[in-house]
Coordinates of N, CA, C and O in Angstrom, one line a residue:
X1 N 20.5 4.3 1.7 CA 19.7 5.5 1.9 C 19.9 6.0 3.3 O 20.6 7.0 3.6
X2 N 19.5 5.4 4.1 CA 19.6 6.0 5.8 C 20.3 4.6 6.7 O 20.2 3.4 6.4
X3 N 20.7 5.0 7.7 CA 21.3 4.0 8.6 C 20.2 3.3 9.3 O 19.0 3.6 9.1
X4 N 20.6 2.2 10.2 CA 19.9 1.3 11.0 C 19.4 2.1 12.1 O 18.5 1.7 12.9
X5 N 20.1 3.4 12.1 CA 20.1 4.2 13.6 C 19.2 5.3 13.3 O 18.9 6.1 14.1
X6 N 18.6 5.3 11.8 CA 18.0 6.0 11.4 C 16.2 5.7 12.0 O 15.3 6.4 12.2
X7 N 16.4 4.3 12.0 CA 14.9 3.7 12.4 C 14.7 3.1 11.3 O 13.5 2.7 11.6
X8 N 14.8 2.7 10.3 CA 14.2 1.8 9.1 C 12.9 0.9 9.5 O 13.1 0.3 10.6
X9 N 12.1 0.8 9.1 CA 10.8 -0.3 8.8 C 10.6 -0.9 7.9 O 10.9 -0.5 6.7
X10 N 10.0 -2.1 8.1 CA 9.6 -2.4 6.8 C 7.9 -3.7 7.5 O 7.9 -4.5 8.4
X11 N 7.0 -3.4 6.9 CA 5.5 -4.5 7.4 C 5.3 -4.5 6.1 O 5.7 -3.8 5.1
X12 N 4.1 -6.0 6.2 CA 3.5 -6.3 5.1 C 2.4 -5.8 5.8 O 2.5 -5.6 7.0
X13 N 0.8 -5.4 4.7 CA -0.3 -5.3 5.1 C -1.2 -5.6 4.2 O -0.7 -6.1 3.2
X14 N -2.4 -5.6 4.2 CA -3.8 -6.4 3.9 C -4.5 -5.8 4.3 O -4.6 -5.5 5.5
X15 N -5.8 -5.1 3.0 CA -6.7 -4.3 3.5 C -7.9 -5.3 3.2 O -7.7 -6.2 2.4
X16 N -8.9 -5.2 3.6 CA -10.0 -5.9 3.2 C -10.9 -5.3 3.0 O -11.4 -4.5 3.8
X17 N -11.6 -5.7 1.6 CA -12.9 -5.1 1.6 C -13.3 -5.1 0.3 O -12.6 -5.7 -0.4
X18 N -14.6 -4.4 -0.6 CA -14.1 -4.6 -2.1 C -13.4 -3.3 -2.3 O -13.8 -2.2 -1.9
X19 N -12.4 -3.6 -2.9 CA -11.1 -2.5 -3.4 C -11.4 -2.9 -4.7 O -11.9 -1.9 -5.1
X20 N -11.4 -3.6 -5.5 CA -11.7 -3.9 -7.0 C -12.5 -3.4 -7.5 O -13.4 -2.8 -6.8
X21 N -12.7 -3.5 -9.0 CA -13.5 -2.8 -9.8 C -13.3 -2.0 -10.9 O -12.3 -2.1 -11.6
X22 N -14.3 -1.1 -11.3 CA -13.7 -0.5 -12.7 C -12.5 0.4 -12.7 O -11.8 0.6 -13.7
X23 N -12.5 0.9 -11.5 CA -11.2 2.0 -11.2 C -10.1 1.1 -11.9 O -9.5 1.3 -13.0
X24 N -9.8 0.2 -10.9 CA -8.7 -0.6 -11.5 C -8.4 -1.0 -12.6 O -7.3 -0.8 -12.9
X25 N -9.1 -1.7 -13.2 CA -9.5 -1.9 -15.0 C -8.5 -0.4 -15.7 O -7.4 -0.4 -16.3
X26 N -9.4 0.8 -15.1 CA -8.5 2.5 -15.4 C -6.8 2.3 -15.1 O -5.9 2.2 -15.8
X27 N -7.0 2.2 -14.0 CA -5.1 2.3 -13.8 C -4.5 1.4 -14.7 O -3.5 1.8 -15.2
X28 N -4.9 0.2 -15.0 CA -3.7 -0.5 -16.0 C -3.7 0.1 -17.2 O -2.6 0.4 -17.7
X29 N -4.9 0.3 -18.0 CA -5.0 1.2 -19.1 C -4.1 2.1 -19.2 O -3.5 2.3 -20.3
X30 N -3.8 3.0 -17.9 CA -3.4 4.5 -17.7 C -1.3 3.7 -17.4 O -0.2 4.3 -17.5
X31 N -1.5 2.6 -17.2 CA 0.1 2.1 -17.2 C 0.3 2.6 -16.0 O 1.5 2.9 -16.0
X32 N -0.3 3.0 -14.8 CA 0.3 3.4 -13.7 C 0.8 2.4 -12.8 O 0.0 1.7 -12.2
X33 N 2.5 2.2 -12.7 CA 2.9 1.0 -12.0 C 3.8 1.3 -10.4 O 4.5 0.6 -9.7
X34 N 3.3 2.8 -10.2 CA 4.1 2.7 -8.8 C 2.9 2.5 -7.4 O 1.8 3.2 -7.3
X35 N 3.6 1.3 -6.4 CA 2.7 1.5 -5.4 C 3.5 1.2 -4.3 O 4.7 1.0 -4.5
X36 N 2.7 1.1 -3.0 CA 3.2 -0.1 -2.0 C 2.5 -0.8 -1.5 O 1.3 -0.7 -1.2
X37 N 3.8 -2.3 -1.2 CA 3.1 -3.4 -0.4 C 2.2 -3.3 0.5 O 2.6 -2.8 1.6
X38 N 1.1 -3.6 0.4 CA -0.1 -3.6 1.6 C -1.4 -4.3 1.4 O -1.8 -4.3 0.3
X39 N -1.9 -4.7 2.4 CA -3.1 -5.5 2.8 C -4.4 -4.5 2.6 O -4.3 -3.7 3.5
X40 N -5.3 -4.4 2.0 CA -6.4 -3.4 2.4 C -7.7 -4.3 2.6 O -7.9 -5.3 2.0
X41 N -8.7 -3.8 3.6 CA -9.8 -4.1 3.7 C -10.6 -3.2 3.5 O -10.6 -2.5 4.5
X42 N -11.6 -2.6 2.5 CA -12.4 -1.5 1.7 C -13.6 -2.4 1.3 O -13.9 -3.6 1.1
X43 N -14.3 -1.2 1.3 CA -15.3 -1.0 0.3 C -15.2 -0.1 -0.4 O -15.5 0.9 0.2
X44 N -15.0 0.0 -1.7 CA -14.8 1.2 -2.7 C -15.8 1.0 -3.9 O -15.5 0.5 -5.0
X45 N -17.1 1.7 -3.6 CA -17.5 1.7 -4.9 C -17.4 2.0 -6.5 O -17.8 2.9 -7.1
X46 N -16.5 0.9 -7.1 CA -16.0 1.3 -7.9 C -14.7 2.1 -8.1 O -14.4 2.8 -9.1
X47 N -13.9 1.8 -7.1 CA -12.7 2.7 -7.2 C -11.4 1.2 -6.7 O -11.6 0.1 -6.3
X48 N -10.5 1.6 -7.0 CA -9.4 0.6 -6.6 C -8.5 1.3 -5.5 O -8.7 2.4 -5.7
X49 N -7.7 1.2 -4.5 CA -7.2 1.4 -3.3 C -5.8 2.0 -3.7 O -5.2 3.0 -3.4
X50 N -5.5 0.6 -4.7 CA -3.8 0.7 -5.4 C -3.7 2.1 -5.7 O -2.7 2.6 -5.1
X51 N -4.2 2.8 -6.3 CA -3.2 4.2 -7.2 C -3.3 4.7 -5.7 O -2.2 4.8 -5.1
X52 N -4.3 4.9 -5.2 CA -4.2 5.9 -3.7 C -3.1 5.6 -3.4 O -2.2 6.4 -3.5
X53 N -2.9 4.3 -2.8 CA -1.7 3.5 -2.0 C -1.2 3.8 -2.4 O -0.8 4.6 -1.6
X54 N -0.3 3.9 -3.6 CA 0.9 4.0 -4.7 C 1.2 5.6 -4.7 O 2.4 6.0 -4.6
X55 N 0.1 6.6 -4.8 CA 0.3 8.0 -3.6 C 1.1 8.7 -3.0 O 2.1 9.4 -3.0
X56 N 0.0 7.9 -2.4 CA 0.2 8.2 -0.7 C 1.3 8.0 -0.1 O 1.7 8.9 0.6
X57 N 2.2 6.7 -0.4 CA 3.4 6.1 -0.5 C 4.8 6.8 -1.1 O 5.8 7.0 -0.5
X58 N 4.6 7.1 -2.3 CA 5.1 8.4 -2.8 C 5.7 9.6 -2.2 O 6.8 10.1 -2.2
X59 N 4.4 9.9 -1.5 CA 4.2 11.4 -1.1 C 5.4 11.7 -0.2 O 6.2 12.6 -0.2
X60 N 5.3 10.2 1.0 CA 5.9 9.8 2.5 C 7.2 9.4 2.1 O 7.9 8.8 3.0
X61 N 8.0 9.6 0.6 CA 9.1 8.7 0.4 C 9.5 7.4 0.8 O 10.6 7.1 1.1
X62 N 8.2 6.5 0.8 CA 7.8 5.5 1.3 C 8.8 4.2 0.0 O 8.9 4.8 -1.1
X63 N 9.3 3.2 0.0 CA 9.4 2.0 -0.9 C 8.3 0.8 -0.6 O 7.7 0.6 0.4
X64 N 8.2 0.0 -2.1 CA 8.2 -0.8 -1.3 C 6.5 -1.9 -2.5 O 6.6 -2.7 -1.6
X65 N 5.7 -2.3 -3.1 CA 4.6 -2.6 -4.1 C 3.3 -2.8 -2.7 O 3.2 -3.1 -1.5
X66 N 2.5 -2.5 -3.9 CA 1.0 -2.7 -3.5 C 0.4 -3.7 -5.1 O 0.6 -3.6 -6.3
X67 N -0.2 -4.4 -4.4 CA -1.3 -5.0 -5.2 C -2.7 -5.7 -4.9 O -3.0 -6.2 -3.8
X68 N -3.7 -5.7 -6.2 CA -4.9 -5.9 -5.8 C -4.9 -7.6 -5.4 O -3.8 -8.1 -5.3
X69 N -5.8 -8.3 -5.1 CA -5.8 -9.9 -5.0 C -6.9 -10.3 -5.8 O -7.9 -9.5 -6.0
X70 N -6.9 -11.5 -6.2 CA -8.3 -12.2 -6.9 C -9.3 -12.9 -5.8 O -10.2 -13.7 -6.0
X71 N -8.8 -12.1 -4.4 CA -9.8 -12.5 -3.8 C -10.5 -10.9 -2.7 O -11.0 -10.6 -1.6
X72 N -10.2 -10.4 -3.7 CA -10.9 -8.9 -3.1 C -10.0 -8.1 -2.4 O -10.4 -7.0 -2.3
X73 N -9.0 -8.3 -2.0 CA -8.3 -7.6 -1.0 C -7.2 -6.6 -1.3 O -7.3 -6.5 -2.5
X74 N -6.4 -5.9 -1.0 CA -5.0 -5.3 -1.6 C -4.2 -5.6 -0.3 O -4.6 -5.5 0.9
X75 N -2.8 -6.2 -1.0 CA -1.6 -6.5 -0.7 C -1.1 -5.7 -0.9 O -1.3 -4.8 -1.7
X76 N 0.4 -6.1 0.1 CA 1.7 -4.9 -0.2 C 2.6 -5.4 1.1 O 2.5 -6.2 2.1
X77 N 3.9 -4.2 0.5 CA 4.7 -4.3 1.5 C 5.5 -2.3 1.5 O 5.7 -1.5 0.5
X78 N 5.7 -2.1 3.0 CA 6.2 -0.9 2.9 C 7.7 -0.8 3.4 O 8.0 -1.6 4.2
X79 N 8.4 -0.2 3.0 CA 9.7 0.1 3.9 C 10.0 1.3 3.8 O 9.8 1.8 2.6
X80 N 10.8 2.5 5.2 CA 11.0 3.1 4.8 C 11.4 3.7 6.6 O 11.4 2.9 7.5
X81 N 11.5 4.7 6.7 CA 11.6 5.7 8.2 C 10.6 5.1 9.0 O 9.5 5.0 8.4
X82 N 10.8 4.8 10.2 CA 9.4 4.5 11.1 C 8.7 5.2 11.1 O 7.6 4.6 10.9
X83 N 8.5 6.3 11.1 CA 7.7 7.4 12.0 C 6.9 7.4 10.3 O 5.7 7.2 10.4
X84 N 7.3 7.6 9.1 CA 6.6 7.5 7.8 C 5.7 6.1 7.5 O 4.6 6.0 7.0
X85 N 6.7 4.9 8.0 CA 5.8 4.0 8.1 C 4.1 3.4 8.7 O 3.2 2.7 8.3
X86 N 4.6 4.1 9.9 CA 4.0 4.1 11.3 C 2.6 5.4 10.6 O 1.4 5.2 10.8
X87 N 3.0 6.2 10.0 CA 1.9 7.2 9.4 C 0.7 6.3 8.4 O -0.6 6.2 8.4
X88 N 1.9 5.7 7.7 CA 0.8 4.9 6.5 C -0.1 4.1 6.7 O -1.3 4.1 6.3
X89 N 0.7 3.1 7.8 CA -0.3 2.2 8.7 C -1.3 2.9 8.9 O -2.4 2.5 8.5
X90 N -1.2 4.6 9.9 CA -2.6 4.6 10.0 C -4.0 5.1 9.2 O -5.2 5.1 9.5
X91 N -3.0 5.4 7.9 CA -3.6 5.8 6.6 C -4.0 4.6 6.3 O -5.0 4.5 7.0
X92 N -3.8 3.6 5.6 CA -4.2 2.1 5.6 C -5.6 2.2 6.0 O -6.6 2.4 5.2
X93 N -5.6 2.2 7.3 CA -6.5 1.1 8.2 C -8.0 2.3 8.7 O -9.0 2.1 9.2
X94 N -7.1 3.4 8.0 CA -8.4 4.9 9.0 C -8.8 5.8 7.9 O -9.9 6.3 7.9
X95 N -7.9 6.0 6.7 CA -8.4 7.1 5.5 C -8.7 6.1 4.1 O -9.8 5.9 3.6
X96 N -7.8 5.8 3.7 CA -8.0 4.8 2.1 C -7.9 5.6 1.0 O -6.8 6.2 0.9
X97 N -8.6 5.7 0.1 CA -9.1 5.9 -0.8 C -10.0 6.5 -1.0 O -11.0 6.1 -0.3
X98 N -10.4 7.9 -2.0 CA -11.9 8.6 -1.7 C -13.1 7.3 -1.8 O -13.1 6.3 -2.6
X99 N -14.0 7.8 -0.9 CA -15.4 7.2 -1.0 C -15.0 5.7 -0.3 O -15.9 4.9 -0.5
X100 N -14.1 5.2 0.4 CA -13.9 3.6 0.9 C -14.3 3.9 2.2 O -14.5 4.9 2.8
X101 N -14.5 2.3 2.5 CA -15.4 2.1 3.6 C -14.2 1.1 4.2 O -14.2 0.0 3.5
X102 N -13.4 1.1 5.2 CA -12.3 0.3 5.2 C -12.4 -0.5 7.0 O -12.2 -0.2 8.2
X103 N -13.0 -2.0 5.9 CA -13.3 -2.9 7.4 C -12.6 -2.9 8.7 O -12.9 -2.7 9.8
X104 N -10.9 -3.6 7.9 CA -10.2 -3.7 8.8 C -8.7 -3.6 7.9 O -8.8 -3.2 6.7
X105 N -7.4 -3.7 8.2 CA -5.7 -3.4 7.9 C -5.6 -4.6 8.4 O -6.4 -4.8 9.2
X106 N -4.7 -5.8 8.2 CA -3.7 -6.2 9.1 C -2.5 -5.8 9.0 O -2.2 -5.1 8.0
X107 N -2.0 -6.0 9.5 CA 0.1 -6.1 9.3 C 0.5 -6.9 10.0 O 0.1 -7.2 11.1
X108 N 1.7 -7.5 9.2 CA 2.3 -8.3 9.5 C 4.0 -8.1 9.6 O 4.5 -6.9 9.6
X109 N 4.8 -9.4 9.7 CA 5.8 -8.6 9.9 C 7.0 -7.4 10.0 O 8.0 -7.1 9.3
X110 N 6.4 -7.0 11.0 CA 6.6 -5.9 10.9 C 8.2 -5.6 12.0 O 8.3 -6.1 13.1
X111 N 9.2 -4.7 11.4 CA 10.3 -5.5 11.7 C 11.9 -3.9 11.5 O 12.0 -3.0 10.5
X112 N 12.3 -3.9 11.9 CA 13.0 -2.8 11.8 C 14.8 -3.7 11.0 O 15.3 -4.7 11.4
X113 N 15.2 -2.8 9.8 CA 15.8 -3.2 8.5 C 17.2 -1.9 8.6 O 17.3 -0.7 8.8
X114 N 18.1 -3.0 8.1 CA 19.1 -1.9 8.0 C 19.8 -1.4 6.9 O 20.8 -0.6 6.9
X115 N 18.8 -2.1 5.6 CA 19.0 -0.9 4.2 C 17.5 -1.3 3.4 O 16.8 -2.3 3.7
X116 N 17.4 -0.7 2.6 CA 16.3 -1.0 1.9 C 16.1 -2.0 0.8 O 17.1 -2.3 0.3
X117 N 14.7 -2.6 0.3 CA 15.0 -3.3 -0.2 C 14.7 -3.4 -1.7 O 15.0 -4.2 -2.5
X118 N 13.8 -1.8 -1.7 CA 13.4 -2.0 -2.9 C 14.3 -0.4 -3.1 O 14.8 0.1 -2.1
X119 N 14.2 0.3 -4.8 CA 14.6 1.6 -5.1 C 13.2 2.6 -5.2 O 13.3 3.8 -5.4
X120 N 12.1 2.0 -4.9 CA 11.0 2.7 -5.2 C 9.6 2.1 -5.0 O 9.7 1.0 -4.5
X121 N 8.3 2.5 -5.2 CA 7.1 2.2 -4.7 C 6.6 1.8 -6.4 O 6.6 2.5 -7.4
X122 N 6.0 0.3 -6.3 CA 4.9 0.1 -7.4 C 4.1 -0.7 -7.6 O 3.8 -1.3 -6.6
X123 N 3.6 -0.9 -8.5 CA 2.0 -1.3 -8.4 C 2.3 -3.1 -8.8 O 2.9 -3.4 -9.9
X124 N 2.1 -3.7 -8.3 CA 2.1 -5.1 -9.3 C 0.9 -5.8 -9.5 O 0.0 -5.9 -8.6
X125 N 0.9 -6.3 -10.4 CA -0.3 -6.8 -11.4 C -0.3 -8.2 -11.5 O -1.1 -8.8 -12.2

């Protein structure tokens, strides 16, 4: 897709907070499987983070899965243009999902890539 000279990214992230719930229950129903890798820390009354993330992600021609955890949290990983990367992070950690209340983001390795690794953004279950 783009060169190394392009700027490529790629982080893991971790949101925390409650992201689970009935929303989510909705999305597998609805078969929606594109997202990206990421960590979320939320409070979402009732809403799940994943379809946002999966988005949002989209939107940014972002690669790369998001998923929820059985311990409240959403996972993921992104790759993609820094400067798009560098955006989501701060979507992560500062906007969410309507109605979330979002504790904290981590990221982790976070690391500049010289082709991609996935063809697209999705949700894993």
């Amino acid at each position: 897709m783009s060169s190394p000279a392009a700027g490529l990214k790629s982080v893991d992230y971790e949101v925390f907070g409650e992201v689970q719930g009935v929303f989510f229950r909705k999305v597998r129903a609805l078969n929606l499987k594109e997202s990206i890798p990421c960590h979320s820390s939320l409070s979402l009354p009732g809403r799940s983070v994943s379809p946002y993330t999966d988005e949002q992600a989209k939107k940014l021609g972002l690669v790369g899965w998001v998923k929820n955890t059985a311990q409240g949290t959403v996972i993921g990983q992104m790759q993609g243009p820094a400067e798009k990367v560098h955006f989501m992070m701060n979507w992560l950690k500062s906007v969410g999902s309507p109605m979330s209340r979002i504790d904290k983001a981590n990221f982790s390795n976070e690391r500049e890539i010289s082709k991609l690794d996935f063809n697209s953004f999705s949700t894993r279950y």
